Each structure stands twice: as structure tokens, then as C-alpha cells.
Coordinates of C-alpha atoms in Angstrom, one line a residue:
M1 CA -10.9 -21.0 27.1
T2 CA -10.8 -24.5 27.2
T3 CA -7.4 -26.3 26.9
I4 CA -6.2 -30.0 26.1
A5 CA -4.4 -30.0 29.7
D6 CA -8.1 -28.6 31.4
I7 CA -10.1 -31.2 29.5
L8 CA -7.0 -34.5 30.9
N9 CA -7.1 -32.2 34.2
L10 CA -11.1 -32.9 34.7
P11 CA -11.7 -36.0 36.5
R12 CA -14.5 -37.2 34.1
Y13 CA -12.0 -37.9 31.6
S14 CA -8.7 -39.6 33.4
D15 CA -9.0 -42.9 31.4
L16 CA -8.0 -40.9 28.1
R17 CA -4.2 -41.2 28.5
L18 CA -1.8 -38.4 27.0
L19 CA 1.1 -41.0 25.2
T20 CA 2.9 -37.9 24.2
N21 CA 5.4 -36.3 26.9
V22 CA 3.6 -33.1 28.4
G23 CA 7.3 -31.5 28.5
Q24 CA 7.7 -32.6 24.7
T25 CA 3.8 -31.7 23.8
D26 CA 2.1 -28.5 23.1
T27 CA -1.2 -29.4 25.4
D28 CA -2.1 -25.8 26.3
Q29 CA -3.8 -24.6 23.0
T30 CA -6.8 -23.5 23.1
V31 CA -9.6 -26.3 21.5
Q32 CA -12.0 -24.2 19.1
S33 CA -13.5 -27.8 18.2
V34 CA -13.8 -31.1 18.1
E35 CA -14.0 -33.4 14.9
I36 CA -15.0 -37.3 14.0
S37 CA -13.2 -38.8 11.4
E38 CA -11.7 -41.5 8.9
T39 CA -10.5 -40.0 6.9
P40 CA -7.4 -39.7 5.3
D41 CA -7.2 -35.9 3.8
I42 CA -9.3 -34.6 6.8
E43 CA -6.8 -31.5 6.2
Y44 CA -8.7 -30.3 3.7
Y45 CA -12.6 -30.1 6.0
I46 CA -11.5 -28.9 9.3
P47 CA -10.5 -25.6 10.6
N48 CA -8.0 -24.1 13.0
G49 CA -7.7 -25.4 16.7
V50 CA -10.1 -29.0 15.5
L51 CA -9.3 -31.4 18.6
L52 CA -9.4 -34.6 15.9
L53 CA -10.9 -38.0 17.0
T54 CA -10.4 -41.3 15.8
T55 CA -10.4 -44.8 15.7
A56 CA -7.6 -45.1 12.6
M57 CA -9.4 -48.0 11.3
S58 CA -7.9 -46.3 8.0
Y59 CA -4.3 -47.0 9.4
A60 CA -4.9 -51.1 10.8
D61 CA -2.5 -51.9 8.3
D62 CA -0.7 -49.8 8.7
Q63 CA 0.0 -47.4 11.6
Q64 CA 3.2 -46.1 9.7
G65 CA 0.5 -43.8 7.2
L66 CA -0.6 -41.9 11.3
I67 CA 2.7 -40.2 10.4
S68 CA 1.2 -38.1 7.6
L69 CA -1.9 -38.2 9.6
I70 CA 0.0 -35.5 12.2
D71 CA 1.9 -34.1 9.0
S72 CA -1.8 -32.7 7.6
L73 CA -3.3 -32.0 10.7
I74 CA -0.3 -29.7 12.1
R75 CA -0.4 -28.0 8.4
A76 CA -4.3 -27.4 9.5
K77 CA -3.4 -26.3 12.8
A78 CA -5.0 -28.6 14.5
V79 CA -4.6 -29.7 18.4
G80 CA -4.2 -32.8 18.7
L81 CA -5.0 -36.6 17.3
G82 CA -7.2 -39.0 20.1
I83 CA -7.1 -42.6 18.9
K84 CA -9.5 -45.0 19.7
T85 CA -7.4 -48.3 21.1
G86 CA -8.8 -51.3 20.8
R87 CA -10.9 -52.2 18.0
F88 CA -9.2 -51.5 14.5
L89 CA -5.8 -50.1 16.3
G90 CA -4.6 -52.7 19.7
E91 CA -2.0 -50.4 20.8
I92 CA 0.4 -47.1 19.4
E93 CA 3.4 -47.5 17.8
P94 CA 5.7 -46.3 19.7
Q95 CA 7.8 -44.9 16.6
I96 CA 4.9 -42.8 16.2
I97 CA 4.3 -41.5 19.8
E98 CA 7.8 -40.8 19.4
Y99 CA 7.3 -38.5 15.9
A100 CA 4.5 -36.5 17.8
E101 CA 6.7 -35.9 20.4
K102 CA 9.5 -35.1 17.7
V103 CA 7.1 -31.6 16.2
N104 CA 5.2 -30.6 19.5
F105 CA 1.8 -32.6 18.5
P106 CA -0.2 -34.0 22.0
L107 CA -1.7 -37.5 21.2
I108 CA -3.9 -38.8 23.2
E109 CA -4.9 -42.9 23.8
I110 CA -9.0 -43.0 24.2
P111 CA -10.1 -46.3 25.6
N112 CA -11.8 -48.6 23.9
N113 CA -15.5 -48.4 26.4
Y114 CA -15.9 -45.2 24.5
S115 CA -18.3 -44.4 22.6
L116 CA -17.1 -41.3 19.9
G117 CA -20.0 -39.8 18.9
S118 CA -20.9 -39.6 23.3
L119 CA -17.0 -37.8 23.9
L120 CA -17.4 -35.9 21.3
H121 CA -21.0 -34.1 22.8
Q122 CA -19.5 -34.0 26.8
L123 CA -15.6 -32.3 25.0
L124 CA -18.5 -29.9 22.8
N125 CA -20.5 -29.2 26.1
Q126 CA -17.5 -28.2 28.1
I127 CA -15.8 -25.9 25.4
W128 CA -19.4 -24.0 24.6
G129 CA -19.7 -23.6 28.3
T130 CA -17.1 -22.0 28.8
R131 CA -17.5 -20.2 25.4
Y132 CA -20.9 -19.0 26.7
E133 CA -18.7 -16.5 29.1
E134 CA -16.7 -15.7 26.6
I135 CA -19.1 -14.6 24.2
S136 CA -21.4 -12.9 27.0
F137 CA -17.9 -10.7 27.8
A138 CA -17.6 -9.9 23.9
L139 CA -20.5 -8.7 24.1
D140 CA -20.5 -6.4 26.9
I141 CA -17.2 -4.6 25.5
Q142 CA -18.8 -4.1 22.2
K143 CA -21.8 -2.2 24.2
K144 CA -18.6 0.1 25.8
F145 CA -17.1 0.6 22.4
F146 CA -20.2 1.6 20.4
N147 CA -20.8 4.0 23.3
L148 CA -17.8 5.3 22.9
L149 CA -18.3 5.4 18.8
L150 CA -21.7 7.9 19.9
Q151 CA -20.0 9.3 22.2
N152 CA -17.9 10.6 19.1
A153 CA -14.5 9.0 20.7
T154 CA -11.0 9.4 19.1
N155 CA -8.8 6.4 18.8
Q156 CA -6.5 7.4 21.1
I157 CA -9.1 7.0 23.9
I158 CA -10.4 3.7 22.4
I159 CA -6.6 2.2 22.3
N160 CA -6.4 3.2 25.6
K161 CA -9.5 1.2 26.6
L162 CA -8.4 -1.3 24.8
S163 CA -4.9 -1.5 26.4
Q164 CA -7.5 -1.3 29.7
I165 CA -10.1 -4.2 28.9
V166 CA -7.2 -6.6 27.7
K167 CA -4.0 -5.5 30.2
T168 CA -1.8 -5.6 27.7
P169 CA -0.3 -2.9 25.5
I170 CA -2.0 -2.2 21.6
I171 CA -0.7 -0.8 18.6
L172 CA -3.1 1.4 15.6
L173 CA -1.6 0.9 12.4
N174 CA -2.6 2.5 9.0
P175 CA -2.4 0.8 6.0
F176 CA 1.0 2.6 5.4
K177 CA 2.0 0.6 9.0
E178 CA 2.6 4.1 10.5
I179 CA 1.6 4.7 14.1
M180 CA -2.1 6.4 14.1
E181 CA -2.2 5.4 17.5
Y182 CA -1.2 3.4 20.9
S183 CA -1.5 3.0 24.7
K184 CA -0.3 4.3 27.2
H185 CA 2.6 1.8 28.2
F186 CA 4.4 3.3 25.2
N187 CA 4.8 7.0 26.5
H188 CA 8.1 6.1 29.2
S189 CA 11.4 6.9 26.6
S190 CA 12.7 3.6 27.4
N191 CA 9.6 2.0 25.5
P192 CA 9.8 3.9 22.1
V193 CA 6.7 2.3 20.4
Q194 CA 9.1 2.7 16.7
H195 CA 10.8 0.3 18.3
Y196 CA 7.8 -2.3 18.0
V197 CA 6.6 -0.7 15.0
N198 CA 10.2 -1.9 13.3
Q199 CA 10.6 -4.4 13.5
I200 CA 7.0 -6.0 12.4
I201 CA 7.3 -4.2 9.5
Q202 CA 10.4 -6.2 9.1
K203 CA 8.8 -9.1 9.5
I204 CA 5.9 -8.5 7.3
H205 CA 8.4 -8.1 4.9
E206 CA 10.4 -11.5 5.7
T207 CA 6.7 -13.5 6.3
N208 CA 4.9 -11.9 3.6
K209 CA 1.9 -12.4 6.3
E210 CA -0.1 -9.7 7.5
D211 CA -2.6 -11.2 9.4
D212 CA -0.1 -13.4 12.1
S213 CA 1.9 -13.4 15.5
F214 CA 5.9 -12.8 15.8
I215 CA 8.3 -12.9 17.8
I216 CA 10.3 -9.9 18.4
H217 CA 12.1 -8.1 21.1
S218 CA 11.7 -5.1 23.5
P219 CA 14.5 -2.8 23.9
K220 CA 16.1 -4.6 26.6
G221 CA 16.1 -7.9 24.3
H222 CA 13.3 -9.6 25.9
E223 CA 11.4 -12.4 23.4
I224 CA 8.0 -10.9 23.2
Q225 CA 5.2 -11.8 20.5
I226 CA 3.3 -10.6 19.0
S227 CA -0.6 -10.2 17.5
L228 CA -1.8 -8.8 14.3
V229 CA -5.2 -8.3 13.7
P230 CA -6.4 -6.5 10.6
I231 CA -9.4 -3.9 10.7
Q232 CA -11.4 -3.3 7.6
V233 CA -11.7 -0.3 6.5
H234 CA -10.5 -0.6 2.6
S235 CA -10.9 -4.0 1.2
H236 CA -7.2 -4.9 -0.2
F237 CA -5.1 -2.1 2.5
P238 CA -6.2 -2.7 6.4
H239 CA -5.2 -0.6 9.4
Y240 CA -4.1 -3.3 11.9
L241 CA -4.2 -3.0 15.5
V242 CA -1.1 -5.2 17.3
V243 CA -1.3 -6.9 20.5
V244 CA 1.3 -7.0 22.8
N245 CA 1.6 -10.1 24.7
P246 CA -1.6 -11.8 23.6
E247 CA -1.1 -14.2 25.3
Q248 CA -1.3 -12.8 28.4
I249 CA -4.4 -11.5 28.1
P250 CA -6.4 -13.2 31.0
Y251 CA -9.8 -15.3 30.8
P252 CA -12.5 -14.7 29.5
I253 CA -11.1 -11.9 27.7
S254 CA -10.7 -13.9 24.2
S255 CA -10.2 -13.5 20.2
F256 CA -13.4 -12.9 20.4
A257 CA -13.6 -9.6 22.5
I258 CA -10.1 -8.1 20.5
D259 CA -12.3 -8.9 17.1
Q260 CA -15.8 -6.9 18.8
A261 CA -13.2 -4.1 19.9
A262 CA -12.3 -4.3 15.9
M263 CA -15.2 -4.5 14.3
V264 CA -16.1 -0.4 16.3
L265 CA -12.5 0.6 15.2
S266 CA -12.5 0.4 12.1
F267 CA -16.3 1.6 12.3
V268 CA -14.5 4.8 14.1
L269 CA -12.1 4.7 11.2
F270 CA -14.0 5.0 8.3
K271 CA -16.2 7.5 9.8
N272 CA -13.1 9.7 9.8
E273 CA -12.1 8.9 6.4
K274 CA -15.6 10.1 5.1
V275 CA -15.2 13.5 7.6
S276 CA -11.5 13.9 6.3
E277 CA -13.0 13.5 2.3
S278 CA -15.8 15.4 2.8
Q279 CA -13.8 17.9 3.6
Q280 CA -11.1 17.8 1.7
S281 CA -14.5 18.1 -1.3
I282 CA -14.8 21.5 -0.4
A283 CA -11.4 21.9 -0.8
T284 CA -11.8 20.1 -3.8
E285 CA -15.2 22.1 -5.2
Y286 CA -13.0 25.7 -4.5
F287 CA -10.2 24.7 -7.0
K288 CA -12.9 23.8 -9.8
E289 CA -14.1 26.9 -8.9
L290 CA -10.6 28.9 -9.2
I291 CA -10.3 26.9 -12.6
D292 CA -13.6 27.6 -14.1
Y293 CA -13.4 31.3 -12.9
H294 CA -10.1 32.1 -13.9
S295 CA -10.3 30.2 -18.0
S296 CA -13.3 32.6 -18.4
S297 CA -13.1 34.7 -20.9
D298 CA -15.8 37.2 -18.9
P299 CA -14.7 40.1 -17.3
S300 CA -17.6 39.9 -14.8
V301 CA -17.1 36.4 -13.5
R302 CA -13.5 36.8 -12.9
S303 CA -14.0 38.6 -10.2
F304 CA -12.7 35.5 -8.6
E305 CA -10.9 36.1 -4.4
L306 CA -8.2 33.7 -3.0
N307 CA -9.6 32.2 -0.3
M308 CA -7.1 31.5 2.5
K309 CA -9.0 29.1 4.5
Y310 CA -8.1 26.0 2.1
G311 CA -4.6 26.5 2.5
Y312 CA -3.9 29.0 -0.4
L313 CA -1.0 31.0 0.5
L314 CA -1.2 34.6 -1.4
S315 CA 2.4 33.9 -2.6
D316 CA 4.6 34.6 -6.3
Y317 CA 5.2 30.9 -6.6
Y318 CA 2.2 29.0 -7.9
Q319 CA 3.2 25.5 -9.9
V320 CA 0.0 22.4 -10.4
V321 CA 1.8 18.8 -10.5
H322 CA -0.7 16.0 -11.9
V323 CA -0.6 12.9 -10.2
F324 CA -1.6 9.6 -11.1
S325 CA -0.9 5.8 -11.7
Q326 CA 0.8 4.4 -14.2
A327 CA -1.4 1.5 -15.2
A328 CA -3.7 4.8 -15.5
L329 CA -2.1 4.9 -18.3
E330 CA -4.0 2.2 -20.0
D331 CA -7.8 2.2 -21.6
T332 CA -9.1 -0.5 -19.3
A333 CA -11.0 0.6 -16.2
P334 CA -8.7 0.1 -12.5
S335 CA -10.2 -1.9 -10.5
L336 CA -11.0 -2.1 -6.9
N337 CA -7.8 -1.8 -5.8
Q338 CA -5.9 -0.2 -8.1
E339 CA -8.3 2.6 -7.2
E340 CA -8.4 2.1 -3.3
R341 CA -3.9 2.7 -3.8
L342 CA -5.0 5.9 -6.4
I343 CA -7.0 6.4 -2.3
L344 CA -4.4 5.8 -0.7
A345 CA -2.0 7.6 -1.7
S346 CA -3.8 10.9 -2.0
Q347 CA -4.3 10.6 1.8
W348 CA -0.9 9.7 2.2
L349 CA 0.3 12.8 -0.2
Q350 CA -1.9 14.9 2.3
K351 CA -0.2 13.9 5.1
H352 CA 3.8 13.9 4.2
I353 CA 4.0 17.0 1.2
P354 CA 4.4 19.9 3.8
D355 CA 7.5 17.1 4.1
Y356 CA 8.5 17.5 1.0
F357 CA 7.0 21.4 -0.2
T358 CA 6.2 24.1 2.6
N359 CA 2.7 25.1 2.2
G360 CA 2.1 22.6 -0.4
L361 CA -1.4 21.7 -1.0
V362 CA -2.9 18.8 -2.0
L363 CA -6.5 17.8 -3.8
F364 CA -7.7 14.3 -4.8
F365 CA -10.7 14.5 -7.1
S366 CA -13.4 11.9 -6.4
V367 CA -14.7 10.6 -9.3
T368 CA -11.5 10.6 -11.9
K369 CA -9.3 9.4 -8.3
E370 CA -6.6 11.4 -9.7
T371 CA -5.1 14.2 -6.9
I372 CA -3.0 17.3 -7.5
I373 CA -0.2 19.4 -5.9
L374 CA -0.4 22.7 -6.1
I375 CA 3.0 24.0 -4.8
Q376 CA 2.7 27.9 -3.4
R377 CA 6.8 28.2 -2.8
E378 CA 9.3 28.3 -5.3
A379 CA 11.2 24.2 -4.9
P380 CA 14.6 24.3 -6.6
D381 CA 14.8 20.2 -6.2
L382 CA 11.4 19.2 -7.7
D383 CA 11.9 16.9 -9.8
E384 CA 14.1 14.9 -7.1
K385 CA 11.3 15.2 -4.2
L386 CA 8.8 13.5 -6.6
L387 CA 10.6 11.0 -7.4
A388 CA 11.4 10.3 -3.9
I389 CA 7.3 9.9 -2.9
R390 CA 7.0 8.0 -6.0
T391 CA 10.0 5.9 -3.9
Q392 CA 8.2 5.3 -0.7
L393 CA 4.7 4.5 -2.1
N394 CA 6.0 2.1 -4.7
D395 CA 7.6 0.5 -1.3
S396 CA 4.5 0.9 0.8
L397 CA 1.3 0.6 -1.5
N398 CA 3.5 -1.4 -4.6
I399 CA 2.1 1.8 -7.2
E400 CA 3.9 3.2 -9.5
L401 CA 2.9 7.6 -9.7
I402 CA 3.6 9.7 -12.7
F403 CA 4.1 13.3 -12.8
S404 CA 2.9 15.8 -15.0
I405 CA 3.7 19.2 -14.1
G406 CA 3.1 22.6 -15.7
N407 CA 4.5 25.8 -15.6
P408 CA 4.9 28.1 -12.6
Y409 CA 3.1 31.5 -12.9
T410 CA 3.9 34.8 -10.4
D411 CA 0.0 35.3 -9.5
W412 CA -2.8 33.5 -8.4
K413 CA -4.1 34.1 -11.0
R414 CA -2.7 31.8 -13.2
I415 CA -2.7 28.1 -11.2
N416 CA -5.5 27.3 -13.9
Q417 CA -2.7 27.7 -16.6
S418 CA -0.5 25.5 -14.7
Y419 CA -3.5 22.9 -14.4
I420 CA -4.1 23.0 -17.6
E421 CA -0.5 22.3 -18.8
A422 CA -0.4 19.7 -15.6
K423 CA -3.5 18.5 -17.9
L424 CA -2.0 18.7 -20.5
V425 CA 1.4 16.6 -20.4
F426 CA -0.9 14.2 -18.9
D427 CA -3.2 13.8 -21.5
E428 CA -0.1 13.7 -24.4
R429 CA 1.5 10.9 -22.4
K430 CA -1.2 9.0 -22.2
S431 CA -2.5 9.1 -26.4
K432 CA 1.8 7.9 -26.7
L433 CA 2.0 5.2 -23.8
Q434 CA 5.3 7.6 -22.3
T435 CA 5.9 5.8 -19.5
Q436 CA 8.8 8.4 -18.0
P437 CA 8.2 9.3 -13.9
I438 CA 8.2 13.4 -14.4
I439 CA 7.7 14.9 -17.3
H440 CA 7.5 19.3 -17.5
Y441 CA 5.4 21.0 -20.1
K442 CA 7.2 22.6 -22.4
D443 CA 5.6 25.7 -24.7
K444 CA 5.5 24.1 -28.4
G445 CA 5.2 27.9 -30.3
M446 CA 4.8 27.6 -33.7
V447 CA 5.4 24.1 -33.5
Q448 CA 1.3 23.4 -32.0
L449 CA -0.2 25.5 -35.6
F450 CA 1.1 22.2 -37.6
H451 CA -0.4 19.7 -35.5
H452 CA -3.7 19.7 -37.9
L453 CA -2.1 19.8 -40.3
E454 CA -1.5 15.8 -42.3
K455 CA 1.5 13.4 -40.6
N456 CA 3.0 13.4 -44.2
D457 CA 2.9 17.0 -45.1
V458 CA 4.9 17.4 -41.8
R459 CA 7.3 14.4 -42.9
F460 CA 7.9 15.9 -45.6
F461 CA 8.7 19.3 -44.7
C462 CA 10.8 18.0 -42.1
E463 CA 12.6 15.1 -44.2
N464 CA 13.6 18.4 -46.5
I465 CA 14.9 20.6 -44.7
L466 CA 16.9 18.2 -41.7
K467 CA 18.0 15.5 -44.6
D468 CA 19.7 12.5 -43.1
F469 CA 18.4 14.4 -39.2
A470 CA 15.4 14.0 -40.3
Y471 CA 14.7 10.5 -38.5
P472 CA 18.0 9.2 -37.8
K473 CA 18.9 5.8 -36.4
D474 CA 22.8 6.0 -37.4
P475 CA 24.7 6.6 -33.5
A476 CA 27.3 9.4 -35.6
L477 CA 23.8 11.4 -36.9
I478 CA 22.0 11.0 -33.7
E479 CA 25.0 13.0 -31.9
L480 CA 25.6 15.6 -34.9
R481 CA 21.5 15.8 -34.9
K482 CA 22.1 16.8 -31.2
T483 CA 24.5 19.3 -30.9
L484 CA 23.1 20.9 -33.9
S485 CA 20.3 21.6 -32.1
V486 CA 21.8 22.8 -28.9
Y487 CA 24.0 24.7 -31.3
L488 CA 20.9 26.6 -32.4
G489 CA 19.2 26.3 -28.9
A490 CA 22.7 28.4 -27.6
Q491 CA 22.0 31.2 -30.4
C492 CA 24.7 30.0 -32.3
E493 CA 27.2 30.6 -29.3
I494 CA 30.0 27.6 -29.6
A495 CA 31.5 28.2 -26.3
S496 CA 28.0 27.7 -24.9
A497 CA 27.2 24.9 -27.0
A498 CA 30.2 22.8 -25.7
S499 CA 29.6 24.3 -22.3
T500 CA 26.0 22.2 -22.2
L501 CA 27.5 19.2 -23.9
F502 CA 30.8 18.8 -21.9
V503 CA 33.1 19.1 -24.8
H504 CA 35.7 21.2 -26.2
R505 CA 34.8 24.3 -28.7
N506 CA 36.5 23.2 -31.0
T507 CA 34.3 19.5 -31.5
V508 CA 31.3 21.4 -31.0
K509 CA 32.9 23.1 -34.1
Y510 CA 33.8 19.7 -36.2
R511 CA 30.4 19.1 -35.7
I512 CA 28.9 21.7 -36.7
L513 CA 30.5 21.6 -40.1
R514 CA 29.8 18.3 -40.8
C515 CA 26.5 19.1 -40.4
E516 CA 26.9 22.0 -42.9
E517 CA 28.3 19.7 -45.7
I518 CA 25.1 17.7 -45.1
L519 CA 22.3 20.1 -45.6
G520 CA 24.2 22.0 -47.9
H521 CA 24.0 25.4 -46.0
A522 CA 25.5 27.5 -43.4
V523 CA 23.4 26.2 -40.1
N524 CA 23.1 30.1 -38.8
S525 CA 21.6 32.3 -41.5
P526 CA 19.0 33.3 -40.2
S527 CA 17.1 32.7 -43.6
H528 CA 18.5 29.2 -43.1
S529 CA 17.7 29.0 -38.4
L530 CA 14.3 29.5 -38.2
N531 CA 13.6 25.9 -40.5
L532 CA 16.5 24.4 -39.3
R533 CA 14.7 24.8 -35.3
L534 CA 11.3 25.0 -36.7
A535 CA 11.7 21.0 -38.3
L536 CA 13.8 19.3 -34.8
A537 CA 10.8 20.3 -32.7
L538 CA 8.7 19.0 -34.9
S539 CA 10.2 15.4 -36.0
E540 CA 11.7 15.6 -32.2
E541 CA 7.7 13.8 -31.2
D542 CA 8.5 11.1 -33.6
L543 CA 12.0 10.0 -32.7

């Protein structure tokens, strides 16, 4: 690595003069390249780490313009500005030097006897001579890590090896910013790795940058610089290599070496994901077979056994939860970004589902990008746990999951029935664009028989039976309709209906009397109650 300080300390450049005070400007930044330009808008055409050489001819009559140039070079992450004096500028004005010191930007005076072209080539030779050693070392590292790849080394071995080479602590994070592996530096209880990761997540949230350097604090309160290196396993959601104290990495180890290690690590992570996907696809294919076999009406086909090795459990409780994103309710094909979110959401569920459901099983359909959760132990707080999962993944991936749930069954041979119900719920919510986070399957019974009738005929039936309660808009009628529905559902028991509605018994009595006045008959007579319940169920779908 070559810095401005290194260049100025070389005897051959002794006549180059640093105009800004050493204590006031940063001369220890690495010079990545050298450019010559007289263009005021040069910031749009240079890479990071440039030392810019110029005669400043554009500023001969107005040196104040150099302040804007310095600001633009800082935005472009240049490391310094060298100005050749004598031809266009006699001397650089003191206020320009004072401003450079104020913004911590090195300003170098180049004597008139220098050819900027010759100086450019000399400096590049100096930089690239150093770079050759760095590149050679980086290639050696690449060879070591590819050997680890061929030896099927684990992530832990690779992280420890990289940490040993760069002589600084290393942490590997997954796309959810969760810890996958970390070097031995964090094994001591007084130096917990989660302490660092919590601060990194907070910094990312505050700055909205995921490929930058941050200052965080050690458990003892000391300032520590960390660098985040994205590792591209997915296009939009990378893993992260966290390098602690990158400024202390000894020469000739450089960003080249870190990049080489990150590239090899991306291959390892990609390979591990594909192996996991292959194992997952076997379990998913078995689930498809289980569904197909037990949906068959052929007794000879239905001789299927539950295979325990895929995570299935002999239990008296089975319930299927269909998981997809809210964006899937639209008819447009999901983008690559959305597909990656669904894949990662499934991976997160596979890892964390035991935290929510004991013996829960996660299955992913790679073609449709749908996920199935098979619950194999009764979960009384099912909805609360699903909402907690939804919140967690919304925070981590900015994805809004929706859950369509089939009925629970006591026999594993009826898992297919719960699955069919969950899919029916999803298909119905998709056709009606229902965006509620959780919808349970409800057995429609006789209502199902009316689905093939003309909609106008169904509407006429409902209006004829329910009168003003068929499709009410008035709040008072809506409240009476609700009371009527609950009352009939409670088998016309006033006490039970009052308890469900959280009102007094007399309130229920009064409301039912009002309903009977509007309907023109008693609601609890067998000749009317069946039609009333059926009409309420049919009209519910269009409210």
C-alpha cells in the first residue's frame, strides 16, 4: 500500500511540498490511482482513492473555485490534490490552504519544473510496484482458500483461517444479520460476538448502508472500526463478512486478499445452500407423494406409510399452514427480488420454526416459491405465533407474509385434507384480493351447493329471506344482523349469545325482537331458522 505520506517521504519527491499541516490533514490514506485533469466536474469521472494532479488553469482568475473543487473531490473519495504552480497560479492563496486543513484534505504544491505527465507515470510505477506484491499475496490466499474448498472445509474452518491470515477478528453474518460463524477471538465470555453484531445492525439501520465501515465500541467502551464486506450468494440479499479493526491488517495483506477470501466463501455458502435445498426437495417430494396417495380413491394405492426420517412425527394433531407473500395476491409474475425474499423466508422458517412450534416441519415448493408449515403438536396460540413470525420477517426482509390455514386432524392420513383446505383458502383470498395476515378454512357445508348458481339468484334468495339484513349499510342494521347471526349460532340461547357479544341479556332480547319486527316472523322457529342461517352465510361473502 502506498500513501501520500509514503510518496512525500521518498527522496525523489522531496521538492513536492505539502501545503496543509500534517496534523490537520489525513496523509495516511492509500493512493489507489493518479489522474491528471483540468475539468471542474472531475468528481463524476474518477474512481475512489485518486490523487488528482492539475495546473488549476480553470481557477487562474478565481482561486475561490478551488474550494468547490476540493468539496467535489471529497465527495468522490479522492485522497489528495496536487497543484502545479508557476504557470497559471503563482501562489495558492492562504484561505484555500486553510479550507483544505479545515476539511482534512491534503493539498500538495508541485513545482513548475515538473511535467505532470512524467510525474503521473512515476507515481503509478511506485503504486503498481507495491500493488504487484499485494496482488501476488492475494493470489496465494486465493490458492489456499480454493484448497479448503476442495477439501470440503466448513464455514468455521474458513473463517478461522482467514482470521489467522489477516490477524484480526472475523464474523460471518447471514442475510438476516444473524451470526453464522466467528473467529476464536470471540470465544471468551468477556468478548461476546453478539455485542458487536447488535451495534452493526443498529449502524446499518441508522445509515441505510450495508457495505461500509463503522465505528462501534468494545464491551469495555473502546472505539473499534469494523468493515462490512458483502458476499454475493443471492443477488439482492448478500451475506456479510465483518472485519474488525481493518486498519490494523499488516502489509502486504490488502482489500485484494479480503476480496479473494470473500469470493471463495461465496462459493462455499452457495454450495452449502444447494446441498440444503437438495435435502429439502427430497422431503418436499415425499410430502407431495403423501398428499397424492391419500387423495386417491383407489384402496390399493392408499397403502402409504409415514416416513419418520423426513421430520414427520406420529401424533394426534396435524395442521397445514400455507405461507406466501402478500405481493403474490397480484396476478403479475414475482420479480427476482421477490423470489429471493420468498426463498430466504423459507430458509429462515426452516431454521427458526422449532422456536415457535415443537416438531413443526417446513416444506418449500421451489417452482411456485410457496412454503408449507406442517404443525404436528397442538398450538393453542397459533395465530399469535404466526403474527410474531410475520413481524420478524417483515423487519429482516421487508416481506409481508400471509398465512392460509387448514383445519387440524388427529390422523396423519388426513394431512392431505388440511393441505387442500389451506390451498382453498389461499386460492379464494387470491381471487378476492383478501390481504388479512391470517385466514382459517371454514367448512361452508350447504353454502358450497350454491356456488354454481347465478349470483343474482343467490342475491334474490338472501334479500327475500333477510329483508333489510341481507346487505346492510346502516350501522344499526349491521349490529342487528350480527346479533341475529350470533343468536342463531348459539342455538337461540340468549345467555350464550349475550356472553359472546359481551352485552346484557336484555340487550339481546331487545335486538331479537327488533329483528323479528323487520323480518315479520319469529327467528327461532325450525321453519325459518335454517333459511335465515343459510342466507346469512351466503350474503356474508359479499359484505
